[in-house]
Short mmCIF file of C-alpha atoms and ligand atoms in Angstrom, two decimals:
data_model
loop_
_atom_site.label_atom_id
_atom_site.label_comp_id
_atom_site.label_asym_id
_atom_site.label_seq_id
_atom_site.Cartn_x
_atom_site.Cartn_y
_atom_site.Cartn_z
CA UNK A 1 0.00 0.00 0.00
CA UNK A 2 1.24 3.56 -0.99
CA UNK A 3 0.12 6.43 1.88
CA UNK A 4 -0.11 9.23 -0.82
CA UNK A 5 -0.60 13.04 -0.71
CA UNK A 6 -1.15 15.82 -3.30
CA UNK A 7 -0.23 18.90 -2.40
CA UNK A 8 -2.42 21.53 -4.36
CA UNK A 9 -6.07 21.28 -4.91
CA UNK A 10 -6.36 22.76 -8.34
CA UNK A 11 -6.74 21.46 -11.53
CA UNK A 12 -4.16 18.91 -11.61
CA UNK A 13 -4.02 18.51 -8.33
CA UNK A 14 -7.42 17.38 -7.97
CA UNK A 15 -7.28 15.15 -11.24
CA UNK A 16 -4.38 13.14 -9.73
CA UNK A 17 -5.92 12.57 -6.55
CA UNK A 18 -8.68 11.13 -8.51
CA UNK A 19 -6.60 9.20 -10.89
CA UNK A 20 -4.22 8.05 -8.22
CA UNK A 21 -6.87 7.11 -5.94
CA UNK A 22 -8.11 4.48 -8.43
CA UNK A 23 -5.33 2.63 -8.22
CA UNK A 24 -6.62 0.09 -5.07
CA UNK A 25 -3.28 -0.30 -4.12
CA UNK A 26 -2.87 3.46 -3.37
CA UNK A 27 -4.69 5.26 0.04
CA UNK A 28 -4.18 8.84 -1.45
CA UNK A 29 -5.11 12.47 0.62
CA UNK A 30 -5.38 16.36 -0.76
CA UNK A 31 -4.44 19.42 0.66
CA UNK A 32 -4.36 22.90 0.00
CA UNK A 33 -4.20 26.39 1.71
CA UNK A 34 -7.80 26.57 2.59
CA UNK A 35 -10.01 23.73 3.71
CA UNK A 36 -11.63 22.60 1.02
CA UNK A 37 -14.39 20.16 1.36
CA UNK A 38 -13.17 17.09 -1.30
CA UNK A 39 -13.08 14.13 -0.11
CA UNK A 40 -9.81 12.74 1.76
CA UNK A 41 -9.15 16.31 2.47
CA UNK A 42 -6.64 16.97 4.97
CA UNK A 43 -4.60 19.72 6.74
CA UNK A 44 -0.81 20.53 5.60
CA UNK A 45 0.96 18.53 8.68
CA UNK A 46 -1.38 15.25 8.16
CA UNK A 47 -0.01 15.20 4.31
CA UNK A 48 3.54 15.53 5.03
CA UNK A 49 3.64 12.52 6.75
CA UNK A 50 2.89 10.64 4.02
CA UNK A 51 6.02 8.88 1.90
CA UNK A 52 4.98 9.83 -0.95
CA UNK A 53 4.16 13.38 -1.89
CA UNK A 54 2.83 14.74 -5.37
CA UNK A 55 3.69 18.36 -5.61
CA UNK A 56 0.86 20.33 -7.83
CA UNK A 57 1.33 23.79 -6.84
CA UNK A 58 2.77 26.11 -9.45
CA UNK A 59 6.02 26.85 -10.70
CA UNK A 60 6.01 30.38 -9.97
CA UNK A 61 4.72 29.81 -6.56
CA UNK A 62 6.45 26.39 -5.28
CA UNK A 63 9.79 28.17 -4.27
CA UNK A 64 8.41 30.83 -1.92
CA UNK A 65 5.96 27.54 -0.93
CA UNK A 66 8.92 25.26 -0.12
CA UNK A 67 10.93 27.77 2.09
CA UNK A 68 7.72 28.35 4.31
CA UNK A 69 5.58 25.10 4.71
CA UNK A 70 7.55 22.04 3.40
CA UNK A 71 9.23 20.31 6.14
CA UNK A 72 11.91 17.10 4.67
CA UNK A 73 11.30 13.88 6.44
CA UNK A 74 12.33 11.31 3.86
CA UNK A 75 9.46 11.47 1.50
CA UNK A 76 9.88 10.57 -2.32
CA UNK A 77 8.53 13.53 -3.84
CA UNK A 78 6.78 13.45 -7.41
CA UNK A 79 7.08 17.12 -9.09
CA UNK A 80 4.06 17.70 -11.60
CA UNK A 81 3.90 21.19 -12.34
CA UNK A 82 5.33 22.60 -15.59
CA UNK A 83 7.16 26.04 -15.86
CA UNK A 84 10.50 28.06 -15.21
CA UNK A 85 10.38 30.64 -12.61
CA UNK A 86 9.93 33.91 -14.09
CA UNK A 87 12.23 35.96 -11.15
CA UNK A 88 15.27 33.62 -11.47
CA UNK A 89 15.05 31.38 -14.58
CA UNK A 90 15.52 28.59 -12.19
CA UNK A 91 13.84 25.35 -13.24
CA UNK A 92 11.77 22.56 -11.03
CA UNK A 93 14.63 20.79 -9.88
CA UNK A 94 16.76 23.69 -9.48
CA UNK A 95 14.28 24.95 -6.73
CA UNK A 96 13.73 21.69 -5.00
CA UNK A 97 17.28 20.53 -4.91
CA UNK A 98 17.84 22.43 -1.38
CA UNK A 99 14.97 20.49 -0.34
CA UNK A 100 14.77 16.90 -1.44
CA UNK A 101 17.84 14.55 -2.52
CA UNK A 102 18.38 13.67 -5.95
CA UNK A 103 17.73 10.03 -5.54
CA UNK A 104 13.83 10.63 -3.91
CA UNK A 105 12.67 13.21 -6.54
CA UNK A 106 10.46 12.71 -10.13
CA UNK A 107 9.37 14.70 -12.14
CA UNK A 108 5.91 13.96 -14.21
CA UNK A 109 5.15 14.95 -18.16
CA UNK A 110 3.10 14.12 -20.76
CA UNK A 111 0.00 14.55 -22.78
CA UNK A 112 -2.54 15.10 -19.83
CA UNK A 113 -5.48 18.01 -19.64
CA UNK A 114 -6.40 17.63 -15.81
CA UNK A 115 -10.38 17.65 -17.56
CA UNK A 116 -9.93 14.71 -19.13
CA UNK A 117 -8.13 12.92 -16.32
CA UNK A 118 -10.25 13.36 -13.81
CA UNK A 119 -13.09 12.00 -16.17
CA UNK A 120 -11.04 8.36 -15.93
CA UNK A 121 -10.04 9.10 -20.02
CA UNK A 122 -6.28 7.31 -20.83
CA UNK A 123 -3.84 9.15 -21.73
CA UNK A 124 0.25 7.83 -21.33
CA UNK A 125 2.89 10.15 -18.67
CA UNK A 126 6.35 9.82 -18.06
CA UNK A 127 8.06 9.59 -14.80
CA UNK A 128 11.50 11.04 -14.72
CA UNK A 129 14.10 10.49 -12.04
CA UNK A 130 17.73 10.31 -11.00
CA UNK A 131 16.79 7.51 -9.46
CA UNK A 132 15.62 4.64 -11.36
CA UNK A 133 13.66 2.90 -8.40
CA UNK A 134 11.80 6.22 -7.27
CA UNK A 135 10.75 6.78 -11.10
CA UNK A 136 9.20 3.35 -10.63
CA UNK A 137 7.17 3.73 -7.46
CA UNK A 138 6.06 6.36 -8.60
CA UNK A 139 5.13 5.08 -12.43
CA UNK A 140 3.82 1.98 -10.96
CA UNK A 141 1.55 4.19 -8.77
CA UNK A 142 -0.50 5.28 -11.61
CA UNK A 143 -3.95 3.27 -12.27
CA UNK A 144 -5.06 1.12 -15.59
CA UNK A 145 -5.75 4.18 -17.35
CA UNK A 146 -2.87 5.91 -17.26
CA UNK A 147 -0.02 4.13 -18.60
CA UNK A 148 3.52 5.27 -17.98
CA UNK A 149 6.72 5.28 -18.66
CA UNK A 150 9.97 5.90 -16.89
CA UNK A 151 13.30 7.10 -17.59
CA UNK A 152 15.93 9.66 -16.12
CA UNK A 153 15.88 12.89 -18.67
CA UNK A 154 15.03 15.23 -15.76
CA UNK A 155 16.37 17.60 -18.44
CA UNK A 156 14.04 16.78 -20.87
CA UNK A 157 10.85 16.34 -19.07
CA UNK A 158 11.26 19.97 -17.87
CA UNK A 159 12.06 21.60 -20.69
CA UNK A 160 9.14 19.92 -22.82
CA UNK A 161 6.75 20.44 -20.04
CA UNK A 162 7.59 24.56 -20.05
CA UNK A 163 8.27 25.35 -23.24
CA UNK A 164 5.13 23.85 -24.52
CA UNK A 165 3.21 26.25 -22.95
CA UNK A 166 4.77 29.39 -24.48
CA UNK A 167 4.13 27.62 -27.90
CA UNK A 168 1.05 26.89 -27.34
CA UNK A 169 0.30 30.25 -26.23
CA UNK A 170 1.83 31.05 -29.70
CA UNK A 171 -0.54 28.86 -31.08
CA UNK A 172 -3.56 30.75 -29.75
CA UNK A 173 -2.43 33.64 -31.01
CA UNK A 174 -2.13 32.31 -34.42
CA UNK A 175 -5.68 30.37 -34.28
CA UNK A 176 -7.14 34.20 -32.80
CA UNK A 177 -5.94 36.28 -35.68
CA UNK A 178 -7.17 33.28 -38.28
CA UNK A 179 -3.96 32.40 -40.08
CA UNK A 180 -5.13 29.34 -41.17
CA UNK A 181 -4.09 25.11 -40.82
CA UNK A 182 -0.76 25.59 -42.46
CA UNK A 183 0.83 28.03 -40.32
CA UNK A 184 -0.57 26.47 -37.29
CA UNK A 185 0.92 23.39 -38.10
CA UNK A 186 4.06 25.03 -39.56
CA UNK A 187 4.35 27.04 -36.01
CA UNK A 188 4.38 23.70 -34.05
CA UNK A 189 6.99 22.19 -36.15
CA UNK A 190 9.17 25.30 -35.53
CA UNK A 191 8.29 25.49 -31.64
CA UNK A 192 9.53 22.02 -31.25
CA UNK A 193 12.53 22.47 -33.53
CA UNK A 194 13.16 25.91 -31.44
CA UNK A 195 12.32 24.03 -27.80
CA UNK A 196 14.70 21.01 -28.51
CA UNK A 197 17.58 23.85 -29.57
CA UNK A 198 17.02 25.30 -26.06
CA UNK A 199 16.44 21.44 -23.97
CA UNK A 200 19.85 20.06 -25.76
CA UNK A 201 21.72 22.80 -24.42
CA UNK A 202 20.36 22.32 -21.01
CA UNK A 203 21.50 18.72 -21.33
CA UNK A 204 18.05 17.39 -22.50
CA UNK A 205 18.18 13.62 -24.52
CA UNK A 206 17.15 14.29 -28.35
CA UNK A 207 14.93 11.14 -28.10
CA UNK A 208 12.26 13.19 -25.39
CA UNK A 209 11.42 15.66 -27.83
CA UNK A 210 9.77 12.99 -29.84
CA UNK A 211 8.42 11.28 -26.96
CA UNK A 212 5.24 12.02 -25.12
CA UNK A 213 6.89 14.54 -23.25
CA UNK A 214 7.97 16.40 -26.06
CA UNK A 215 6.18 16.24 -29.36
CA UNK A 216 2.89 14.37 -27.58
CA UNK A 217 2.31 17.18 -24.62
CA UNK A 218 3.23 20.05 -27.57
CA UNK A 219 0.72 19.00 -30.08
CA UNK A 220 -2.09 18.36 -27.37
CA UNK A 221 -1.15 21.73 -25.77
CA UNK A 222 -0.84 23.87 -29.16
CA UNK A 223 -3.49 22.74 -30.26
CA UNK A 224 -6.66 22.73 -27.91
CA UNK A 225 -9.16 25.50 -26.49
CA UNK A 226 -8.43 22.51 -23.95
CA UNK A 227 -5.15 24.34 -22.97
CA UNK A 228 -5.32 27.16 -20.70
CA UNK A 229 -2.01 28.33 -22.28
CA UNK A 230 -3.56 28.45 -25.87
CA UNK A 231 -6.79 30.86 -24.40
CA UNK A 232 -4.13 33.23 -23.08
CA UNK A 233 -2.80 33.38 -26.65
CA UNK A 234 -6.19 33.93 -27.91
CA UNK A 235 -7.27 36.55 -25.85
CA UNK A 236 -3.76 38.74 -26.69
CA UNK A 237 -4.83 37.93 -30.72
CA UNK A 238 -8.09 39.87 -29.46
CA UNK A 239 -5.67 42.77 -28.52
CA UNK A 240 -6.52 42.06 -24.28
CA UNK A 241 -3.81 43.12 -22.07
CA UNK A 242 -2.45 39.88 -20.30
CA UNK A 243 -3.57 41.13 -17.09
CA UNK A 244 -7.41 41.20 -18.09
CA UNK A 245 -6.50 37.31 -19.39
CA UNK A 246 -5.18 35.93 -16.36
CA UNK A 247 -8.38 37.30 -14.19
CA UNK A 248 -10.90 36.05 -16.59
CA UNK A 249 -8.88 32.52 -16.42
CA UNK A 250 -8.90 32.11 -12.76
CA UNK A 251 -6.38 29.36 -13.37
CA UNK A 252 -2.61 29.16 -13.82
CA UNK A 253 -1.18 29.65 -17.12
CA UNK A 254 2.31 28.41 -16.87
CA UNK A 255 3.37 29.51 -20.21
CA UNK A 256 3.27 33.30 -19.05
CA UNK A 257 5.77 33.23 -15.96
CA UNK A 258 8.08 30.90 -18.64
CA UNK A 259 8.15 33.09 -21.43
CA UNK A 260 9.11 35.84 -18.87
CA UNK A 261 12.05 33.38 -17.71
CA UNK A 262 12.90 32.22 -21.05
CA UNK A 263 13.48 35.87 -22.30
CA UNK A 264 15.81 36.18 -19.49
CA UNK A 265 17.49 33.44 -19.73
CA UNK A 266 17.80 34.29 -23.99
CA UNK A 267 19.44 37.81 -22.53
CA UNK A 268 21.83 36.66 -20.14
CA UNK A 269 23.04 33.92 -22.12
CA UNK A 270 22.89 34.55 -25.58
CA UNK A 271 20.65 31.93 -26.91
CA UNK A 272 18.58 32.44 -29.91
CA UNK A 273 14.83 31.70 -29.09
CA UNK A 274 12.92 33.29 -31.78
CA UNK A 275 8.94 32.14 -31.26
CA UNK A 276 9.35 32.41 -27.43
CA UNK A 277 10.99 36.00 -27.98
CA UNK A 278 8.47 36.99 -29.62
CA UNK A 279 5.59 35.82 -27.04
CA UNK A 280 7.24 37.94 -24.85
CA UNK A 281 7.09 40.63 -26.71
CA UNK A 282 3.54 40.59 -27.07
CA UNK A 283 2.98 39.76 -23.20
CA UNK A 284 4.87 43.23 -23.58
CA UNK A 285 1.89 44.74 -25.38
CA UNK A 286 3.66 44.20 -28.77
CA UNK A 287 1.10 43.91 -31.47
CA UNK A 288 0.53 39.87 -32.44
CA UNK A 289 0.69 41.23 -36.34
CA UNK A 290 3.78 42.82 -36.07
CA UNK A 291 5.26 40.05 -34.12
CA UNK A 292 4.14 37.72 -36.90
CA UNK A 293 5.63 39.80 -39.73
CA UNK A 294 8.87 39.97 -37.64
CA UNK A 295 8.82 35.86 -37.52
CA UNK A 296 8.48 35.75 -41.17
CA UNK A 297 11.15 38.18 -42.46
CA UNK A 298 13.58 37.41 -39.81
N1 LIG B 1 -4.53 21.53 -15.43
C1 LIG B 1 -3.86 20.70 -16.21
O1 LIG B 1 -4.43 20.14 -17.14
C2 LIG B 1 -2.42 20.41 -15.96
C3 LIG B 1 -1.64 21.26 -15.19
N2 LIG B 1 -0.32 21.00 -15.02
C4 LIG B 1 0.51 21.88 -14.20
O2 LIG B 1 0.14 21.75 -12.84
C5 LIG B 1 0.40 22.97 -12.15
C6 LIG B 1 -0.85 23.38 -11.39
O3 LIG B 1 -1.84 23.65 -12.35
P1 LIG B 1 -3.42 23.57 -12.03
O4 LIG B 1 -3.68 22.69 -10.86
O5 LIG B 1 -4.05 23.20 -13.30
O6 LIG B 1 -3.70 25.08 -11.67
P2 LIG B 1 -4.96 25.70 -10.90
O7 LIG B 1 -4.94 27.14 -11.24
O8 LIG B 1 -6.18 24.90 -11.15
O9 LIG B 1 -4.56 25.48 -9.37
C7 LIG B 1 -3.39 25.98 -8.81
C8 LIG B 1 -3.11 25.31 -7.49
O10 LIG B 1 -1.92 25.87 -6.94
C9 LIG B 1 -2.17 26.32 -5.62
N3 LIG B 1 -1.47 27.58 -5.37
C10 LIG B 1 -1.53 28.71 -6.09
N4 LIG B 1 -0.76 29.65 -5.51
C11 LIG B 1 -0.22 29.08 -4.39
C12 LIG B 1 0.65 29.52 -3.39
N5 LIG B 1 1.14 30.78 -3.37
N6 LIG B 1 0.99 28.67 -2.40
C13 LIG B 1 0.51 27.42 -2.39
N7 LIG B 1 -0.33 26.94 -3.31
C14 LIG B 1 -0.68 27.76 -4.31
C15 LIG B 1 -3.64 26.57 -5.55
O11 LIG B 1 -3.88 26.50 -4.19
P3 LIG B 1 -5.19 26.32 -3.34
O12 LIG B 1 -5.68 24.95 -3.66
O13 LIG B 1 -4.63 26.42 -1.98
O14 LIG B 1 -6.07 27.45 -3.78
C16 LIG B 1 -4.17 25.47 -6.46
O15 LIG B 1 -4.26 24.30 -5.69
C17 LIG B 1 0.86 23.96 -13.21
O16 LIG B 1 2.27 23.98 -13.22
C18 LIG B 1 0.36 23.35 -14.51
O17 LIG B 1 1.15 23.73 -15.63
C19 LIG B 1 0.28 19.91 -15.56
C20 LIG B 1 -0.46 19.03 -16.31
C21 LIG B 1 -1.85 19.22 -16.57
O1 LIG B 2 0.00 20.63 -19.42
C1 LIG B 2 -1.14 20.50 -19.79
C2 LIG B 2 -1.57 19.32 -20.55
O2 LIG B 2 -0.59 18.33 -20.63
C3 LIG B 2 -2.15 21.56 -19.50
O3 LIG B 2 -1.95 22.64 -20.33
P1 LIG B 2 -2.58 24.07 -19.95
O4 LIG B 2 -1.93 24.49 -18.65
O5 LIG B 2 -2.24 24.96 -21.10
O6 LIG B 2 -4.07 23.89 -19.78
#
């Protein structure tokens, strides 16, 4: 038996719960700031007991998170947010490492819209870790539905699972001002050429971009009203200031915080990251059309 607690009662947070919980061989709890009545709630001290610990609170959040709640008492700890964090450029496992050892910490990816998850729908994640037995329990974790795979491309699993979101955000855009099937499609292609540049430099393996983590969370992402990320691209084709999208979502959209980080990172370092540049831009208040002749005459 697994004693199992998710940490963050959003979206995801709430769908794995669910999809965890199906799994018989799992007894799985939720928490979250407030008290939230779902059941198996529980308060912040009852879930870090557990041994296993599914981390759903966001990327821009989970640092400031970690240094005032989380308390290390040997848990494996499953990471399943997706972002870089916008102040420092840091990713996932950059702001855990002072936390949890290499050897007890995953990190989840794949194709999975918490709406269709929590619905019991199949979809396939990977589990990444240093660690090749806490990849497993946590893999093996997962019920019928959801089949995964594991493998150690930390790397890889965290740059797919961020940079998706800027493209798909990309993608909105395009789908917002109407430019048609082709350039979608020919926009995807270049996001994933563009976000396996970037990965491969951060030590990513050339295999994950392909994978499920890569190519299968991109395409789902960039190409779905679905996607939180591709709304917020929508909305900024309809000329709204980013601000005015993020209250009307009332959810996280990762994609924002990362193109923020990802320009940063493209300043400090050099790095030539043309599509997520130009997201930026337009998070900016750049107008999408000008942004769009820019990519094509570059
Ligand atoms: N939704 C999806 O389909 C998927 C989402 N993800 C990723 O999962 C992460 C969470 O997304 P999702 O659950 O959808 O987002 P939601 O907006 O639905 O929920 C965000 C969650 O984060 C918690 N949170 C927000 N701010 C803080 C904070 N300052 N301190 C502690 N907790 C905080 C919220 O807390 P509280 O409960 O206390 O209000 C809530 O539980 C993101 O990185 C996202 O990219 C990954 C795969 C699929
Ligand atoms: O990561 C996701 C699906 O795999 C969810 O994407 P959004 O955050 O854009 O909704």
């Amino acid at each position: 038996m697994k004693r199992i607690a998710v940490i963050g009662a959003g979206k995801w947070g709430s769908a794995l719960a669910f999809a965890l919980g199906q799994n018989p061989e799992n007894e799985v709890v939720i928490t979250s700031r407030h008290p939230r009545d779902v059941p198996n709630f529980v308060d912040l001290e009852t879930a870090l007991q557990r041994e296993y610990l599914v981390m759903a609170i966001p990327a821009q959040q989970v640092g400031a998170w970690l240094k005032e709640h989380f308390r290390y008492r040997d848990q494996k700890v499953l990471v399943a947010a997706k972002g870089i964090e916008a102040s420092t450029g840091r990713f996932l496992n950059e702001i855990f490492a002072p936390y949890v050892p290499d050897q007890n910490i995953a990190f989840l990816s794949g194709p999975s819209f918490a709406a269709e998850v929590i619905q019991g729908l199949p979809t396939a994640l990977v589990v990444s870790s240093a660690d090749a037995q806490t990849a497993m329990g946590f893999a093996e974790a997962f019920p019928e539905f959801i089949r995964t795979y594991s493998d150690d491309d930390i790397a890889g699993a965290e740059v797919c699972g961020s940079y998706k979101n800027v493209i798909a955000i990309a993608a909105g855009i395009c789908a917002g001002l109407k430019l048609g099937n082709n350039a979608a499609a020919a926009l995807i292609s270049r996001g994933l050429i563009e976000m396996r540049r970037f990965g491969l430099a951060y030590g990513a393996r050339d295999e994950t971009f392909l994978g499920l983590s890569g190519a299968g969370d991109l395409f789902l992402t960039a190409s779905s009203v679905l996607s939180r990320n591709y709304r917020v691209g929508l909305g900024l084709a309809e000329g709204k200031a980013k601000e005015q999208i993020v209250e009307e979502l009332g959810e996280v959209a990762e994609g924002i915080g990362t193109a923020y980080a990802l320009h940063g990172i493209a300043q400090r370092s050099g790095v030539y990251l043309p599509i997520a540049t130009e997201v930026y831009e337009i998070l900016e208040g750049k107008a999408p059309r000008e942004s769009l002749n820019d990519l094509l005459t570059r």
